[in-house]
Amino acid sequence: MPKQIKKKSTKITDTKGVKLTSPSEITIVVGYAPIMSKKGVALLSQNRQFQYFNAKTYIYPMVPAYAASNLKKHGYNTYWMDGIAEEQTYEQWFDALSATSPDYLLVETKSPIVKTHWKQIKDLKKRLPHLKLIWVGDHISFLPVEIFENSPVDYAITGGDYDFVVVNLLNHIYKGEELEGGVYWRESNADIHVAKDKIRSKKLPDGTIVCNSGPASLKHKLDDLPFVDRDLTKWELYAYDNGNYKYTPGTYMYSGRDCWWNRCTFCVWDHTINPIGSYRSFSPERLFAEVKHVVDNYGVKEIFDDAGTLFIGPKLKKFCNLLIDSGYNKKVVYGCNMRFNAVTEDYYKLMGKAGFRFILYGMESGNQKTLDKLDKGTKEADAINGPKLASKYGLDPHITIMLGYPWESYEDAKRTINIAKYAFKKGYYETMQATIVIPYPGTPLWKECKQKGWLLTEDYDDYDMRRPVMKIPFDHKKILELEQDLYSSFMTPQYITRKILDIRSFHDFKYLFYMGWKLIGHLLDFDPNQTKVSYFSFAFWKNAGKALFGHFFRPNTTVDDEKDAIKLEDSAVNL
């Protein structure tokens, strides 16, 4: 049992009646247990699409970091323990956890790793029976009862505002605060005091009754959050091993929840933790204040804003002007997620002046039928015009592309690869991330797969992007070859020559070498032999060399003439 604080009383005691001085003696740990796999490092944190990377990458988990910071702000004794980023074994992480004498543990999960978390929950409850476990994340938000069916978890919090709601949960238990929506617990839990007429419940097959406090609470004002406590959350773990940074140390921001377009049918965050209609953002002034804070106090040189799409219009203009007028555009470079057709040339020019460097676009496919089915709201021409304008004003466009749609033929996939190759050759794309499309539970794509019988498996362990889980109209072995081909599409004489000529310093050379190492890691991620090969395998280098040099010696594509004919007026800003 957790330490009990008697409500509305000056006497604060634990379960043994020992007098405590304040709620600060309630200890909560926020973090991730290590996930050990031959496939590489688990990208569990702040990631909409789960992957294992052979080239280690650590992404700053913004919402868990805000949760830890908010808990600390409200007086709770808070620890941060990311065993993945700290490269610990499970036993090392467990020893550090138990050394804090924790009352609570908050963990974020995703579909491809949730079965592993069920096992970890069972182990934790066996070894630390008094520890109360709180699980959150997109999978939990869609299937909150499932985790109670498969593990002895104590609480689940649905929705993307769990950084607010976890504070409310503890305040409910220890201070009598009214419980917000989105919290799930077992009926036998004596720490929850909610009127019966406000409780919803479901009976599990074993007779256990799981209660909840109603729909997820998603109406909080983001400006009320404290700055992320970078010391508490060990920010340096995430400051270097991340391909989004050219300059280090770097860090992440999170300007909004989560994407104002909020409609893409494959995006699990758009349909679970941050559903349609729930988008909110920090004010430009509040966002700039946190930028200033990390630059002044931690010497941060680059920031990546990982909101699904950065705010646009007057807010973007205000934020850019704050950077420019303060001179911080000379102290730090900024990056963000953006839509191809979200801003005009004037805004790109302003962003370039404000110190924006890195801009990430979700291209997804080079085929209009796919863009329409995904409800992307973009046109094929936008994938050329947006990055072309961004690069004109000094921004480095990074493109994300997915292959393996059930309705796309092998030729459709090759067309997407050719478009990427064309754009790299012309200097419109700087870097890229290639993935296999995964229909996460809760998304419209997943529901369509269920209706049309497209799913090959519903085993969550298979949803880790190392093979298709949907039926596709060509040999599944080809998809990994296509991914390697896509990752190699930059390898044209024009791109290579331009990168060499762009080297102006030893730092530029180091960054180019680092990105080359990341590329090799991604080629290994999608090697057809998977874990049977390594960086030192002849078979891997044979496959990688074939993909890379195939593009180098055949730089022309079937879309060159088509894409050369695109004009700026072929794209329109679409809000």
mmCIF file of N, CA, C and O in Angstrom, residues 474-504:
data_model
loop_
_atom_site.group_PDB
_atom_site.id
_atom_site.type_symbol
_atom_site.label_atom_id
_atom_site.label_comp_id
_atom_site.label_asym_id
_atom_site.label_seq_id
_atom_site.Cartn_x
_atom_site.Cartn_y
_atom_site.Cartn_z
ATOM 1 N N PHE A 474 2.319 -7.670 -53.301
ATOM 2 C CA PHE A 474 3.554 -8.223 -53.859
ATOM 3 C C PHE A 474 4.282 -8.972 -52.750
ATOM 4 O O PHE A 474 3.901 -8.900 -51.573
ATOM 5 N N ASP A 475 5.315 -9.697 -53.114
ATOM 6 C CA ASP A 475 6.053 -10.541 -52.185
ATOM 7 C C ASP A 475 6.551 -9.729 -50.991
ATOM 8 O O ASP A 475 7.213 -8.710 -51.150
ATOM 9 N N HIS A 476 6.240 -10.209 -49.787
ATOM 10 C CA HIS A 476 6.621 -9.481 -48.576
ATOM 11 C C HIS A 476 8.127 -9.325 -48.436
ATOM 12 O O HIS A 476 8.605 -8.375 -47.798
ATOM 13 N N LYS A 477 8.894 -10.249 -49.009
ATOM 14 C CA LYS A 477 10.349 -10.135 -48.920
ATOM 15 C C LYS A 477 10.851 -8.888 -49.643
ATOM 16 O O LYS A 477 11.927 -8.373 -49.336
ATOM 17 N N LYS A 478 10.055 -8.403 -50.591
ATOM 18 C CA LYS A 478 10.466 -7.240 -51.374
ATOM 19 C C LYS A 478 10.395 -5.942 -50.573
ATOM 20 O O LYS A 478 11.060 -4.969 -50.918
ATOM 21 N N ILE A 479 9.597 -5.925 -49.510
ATOM 22 C CA ILE A 479 9.390 -4.660 -48.810
ATOM 23 C C ILE A 479 10.677 -4.190 -48.130
ATOM 24 O O ILE A 479 10.988 -2.996 -48.124
ATOM 25 N N LEU A 480 11.460 -5.115 -47.578
ATOM 26 C CA LEU A 480 12.714 -4.718 -46.943
ATOM 27 C C LEU A 480 13.721 -4.245 -47.990
ATOM 28 O O LEU A 480 14.475 -3.291 -47.754
ATOM 29 N N GLU A 481 13.735 -4.879 -49.145
ATOM 30 C CA GLU A 481 14.600 -4.418 -50.228
ATOM 31 C C GLU A 481 14.193 -3.016 -50.675
ATOM 32 O O GLU A 481 15.051 -2.167 -50.957
ATOM 33 N N LEU A 482 12.887 -2.767 -50.743
ATOM 34 C CA LEU A 482 12.411 -1.438 -51.123
ATOM 35 C C LEU A 482 12.799 -0.390 -50.079
ATOM 36 O O LEU A 482 13.142 0.743 -50.431
ATOM 37 N N GLU A 483 12.733 -0.752 -48.801
ATOM 38 C CA GLU A 483 13.126 0.193 -47.756
ATOM 39 C C GLU A 483 14.607 0.551 -47.884
ATOM 40 O O GLU A 483 14.989 1.726 -47.762
ATOM 41 N N GLN A 484 15.445 -0.447 -48.134
ATOM 42 C CA GLN A 484 16.865 -0.153 -48.344
ATOM 43 C C GLN A 484 17.060 0.706 -49.594
ATOM 44 O O GLN A 484 17.888 1.622 -49.604
ATOM 45 N N ASP A 485 16.280 0.424 -50.633
ATOM 46 C CA ASP A 485 16.358 1.209 -51.863
ATOM 47 C C ASP A 485 15.958 2.658 -51.599
ATOM 48 O O ASP A 485 16.598 3.601 -52.084
ATOM 49 N N LEU A 486 14.905 2.836 -50.801
ATOM 50 C CA LEU A 486 14.450 4.184 -50.470
ATOM 51 C C LEU A 486 15.491 4.937 -49.649
ATOM 52 O O LEU A 486 15.791 6.109 -49.918
ATOM 53 N N TYR A 487 16.056 4.274 -48.637
ATOM 54 C CA TYR A 487 17.083 4.921 -47.814
ATOM 55 C C TYR A 487 18.322 5.288 -48.630
ATOM 56 O O TYR A 487 19.076 6.189 -48.260
ATOM 57 N N SER A 488 18.532 4.599 -49.748
ATOM 58 C CA SER A 488 19.704 4.852 -50.586
ATOM 59 C C SER A 488 19.443 5.862 -51.684
ATOM 60 O O SER A 488 20.356 6.207 -52.443
ATOM 61 N N SER A 489 18.215 6.359 -51.793
ATOM 62 C CA SER A 489 17.828 7.171 -52.949
ATOM 63 C C SER A 489 18.560 8.515 -53.026
ATOM 64 O O SER A 489 18.580 9.143 -54.081
ATOM 65 N N PHE A 490 19.162 8.953 -51.940
ATOM 66 C CA PHE A 490 19.930 10.206 -51.956
ATOM 67 C C PHE A 490 21.221 10.064 -52.762
ATOM 68 O O PHE A 490 21.811 11.052 -53.192
ATOM 69 N N MET A 491 21.664 8.827 -52.988
ATOM 70 C CA MET A 491 23.019 8.552 -53.471
ATOM 71 C C MET A 491 23.152 8.821 -54.975
ATOM 72 O O MET A 491 23.329 7.919 -55.783
ATOM 73 N N THR A 492 23.066 10.091 -55.318
ATOM 74 C CA THR A 492 23.286 10.503 -56.701
ATOM 75 C C THR A 492 24.555 11.340 -56.766
ATOM 76 O O THR A 492 24.953 11.951 -55.754
ATOM 77 N N PRO A 493 25.204 11.418 -57.913
ATOM 78 C CA PRO A 493 26.407 12.260 -58.013
ATOM 79 C C PRO A 493 26.129 13.712 -57.644
ATOM 80 O O PRO A 493 26.975 14.380 -57.027
ATOM 81 N N GLN A 494 24.938 14.209 -57.989
ATOM 82 C CA GLN A 494 24.599 15.605 -57.697
ATOM 83 C C GLN A 494 24.548 15.856 -56.180
ATOM 84 O O GLN A 494 25.082 16.859 -55.683
ATOM 85 N N TYR A 495 23.882 14.947 -55.451
ATOM 86 C CA TYR A 495 23.758 15.117 -54.003
ATOM 87 C C TYR A 495 25.122 14.999 -53.334
ATOM 88 O O TYR A 495 25.479 15.828 -52.474
ATOM 89 N N ILE A 496 25.890 13.986 -53.702
ATOM 90 C CA ILE A 496 27.192 13.762 -53.079
ATOM 91 C C ILE A 496 28.125 14.940 -53.341
ATOM 92 O O ILE A 496 28.815 15.430 -52.431
ATOM 93 N N THR A 497 28.144 15.433 -54.576
ATOM 94 C CA THR A 497 28.992 16.581 -54.908
ATOM 95 C C THR A 497 28.609 17.801 -54.097
ATOM 96 O O THR A 497 29.464 18.521 -53.550
ATOM 97 N N ARG A 498 27.301 18.032 -53.969
ATOM 98 C CA ARG A 498 26.822 19.199 -53.221
ATOM 99 C C ARG A 498 27.225 19.097 -51.748
ATOM 100 O O ARG A 498 27.634 20.087 -51.135
ATOM 101 N N LYS A 499 27.123 17.901 -51.161
ATOM 102 C CA LYS A 499 27.460 17.745 -49.748
ATOM 103 C C LYS A 499 28.954 17.964 -49.518
ATOM 104 O O LYS A 499 29.351 18.559 -48.504
ATOM 105 N N ILE A 500 29.775 17.500 -50.427
ATOM 106 C CA ILE A 500 31.216 17.700 -50.274
ATOM 107 C C ILE A 500 31.552 19.185 -50.377
ATOM 108 O O ILE A 500 32.343 19.731 -49.591
ATOM 109 N N LEU A 501 30.947 19.862 -51.338
ATOM 110 C CA LEU A 501 31.221 21.289 -51.527
ATOM 111 C C LEU A 501 30.685 22.138 -50.381
ATOM 112 O O LEU A 501 31.154 23.264 -50.162
ATOM 113 N N ASP A 502 29.688 21.601 -49.644
ATOM 114 C CA ASP A 502 29.105 22.344 -48.519
ATOM 115 C C ASP A 502 29.966 22.285 -47.259
ATOM 116 O O ASP A 502 29.674 22.974 -46.270
ATOM 117 N N ILE A 503 30.996 21.448 -47.255
ATOM 118 C CA ILE A 503 31.845 21.330 -46.063
ATOM 119 C C ILE A 503 32.639 22.621 -45.884
ATOM 120 O O ILE A 503 33.404 23.028 -46.760
ATOM 121 N N ARG A 504 32.425 23.277 -44.765
ATOM 122 C CA ARG A 504 33.103 24.542 -44.478
ATOM 123 C C ARG A 504 33.961 24.474 -43.218
ATOM 124 O O ARG A 504 34.706 25.400 -42.922
#
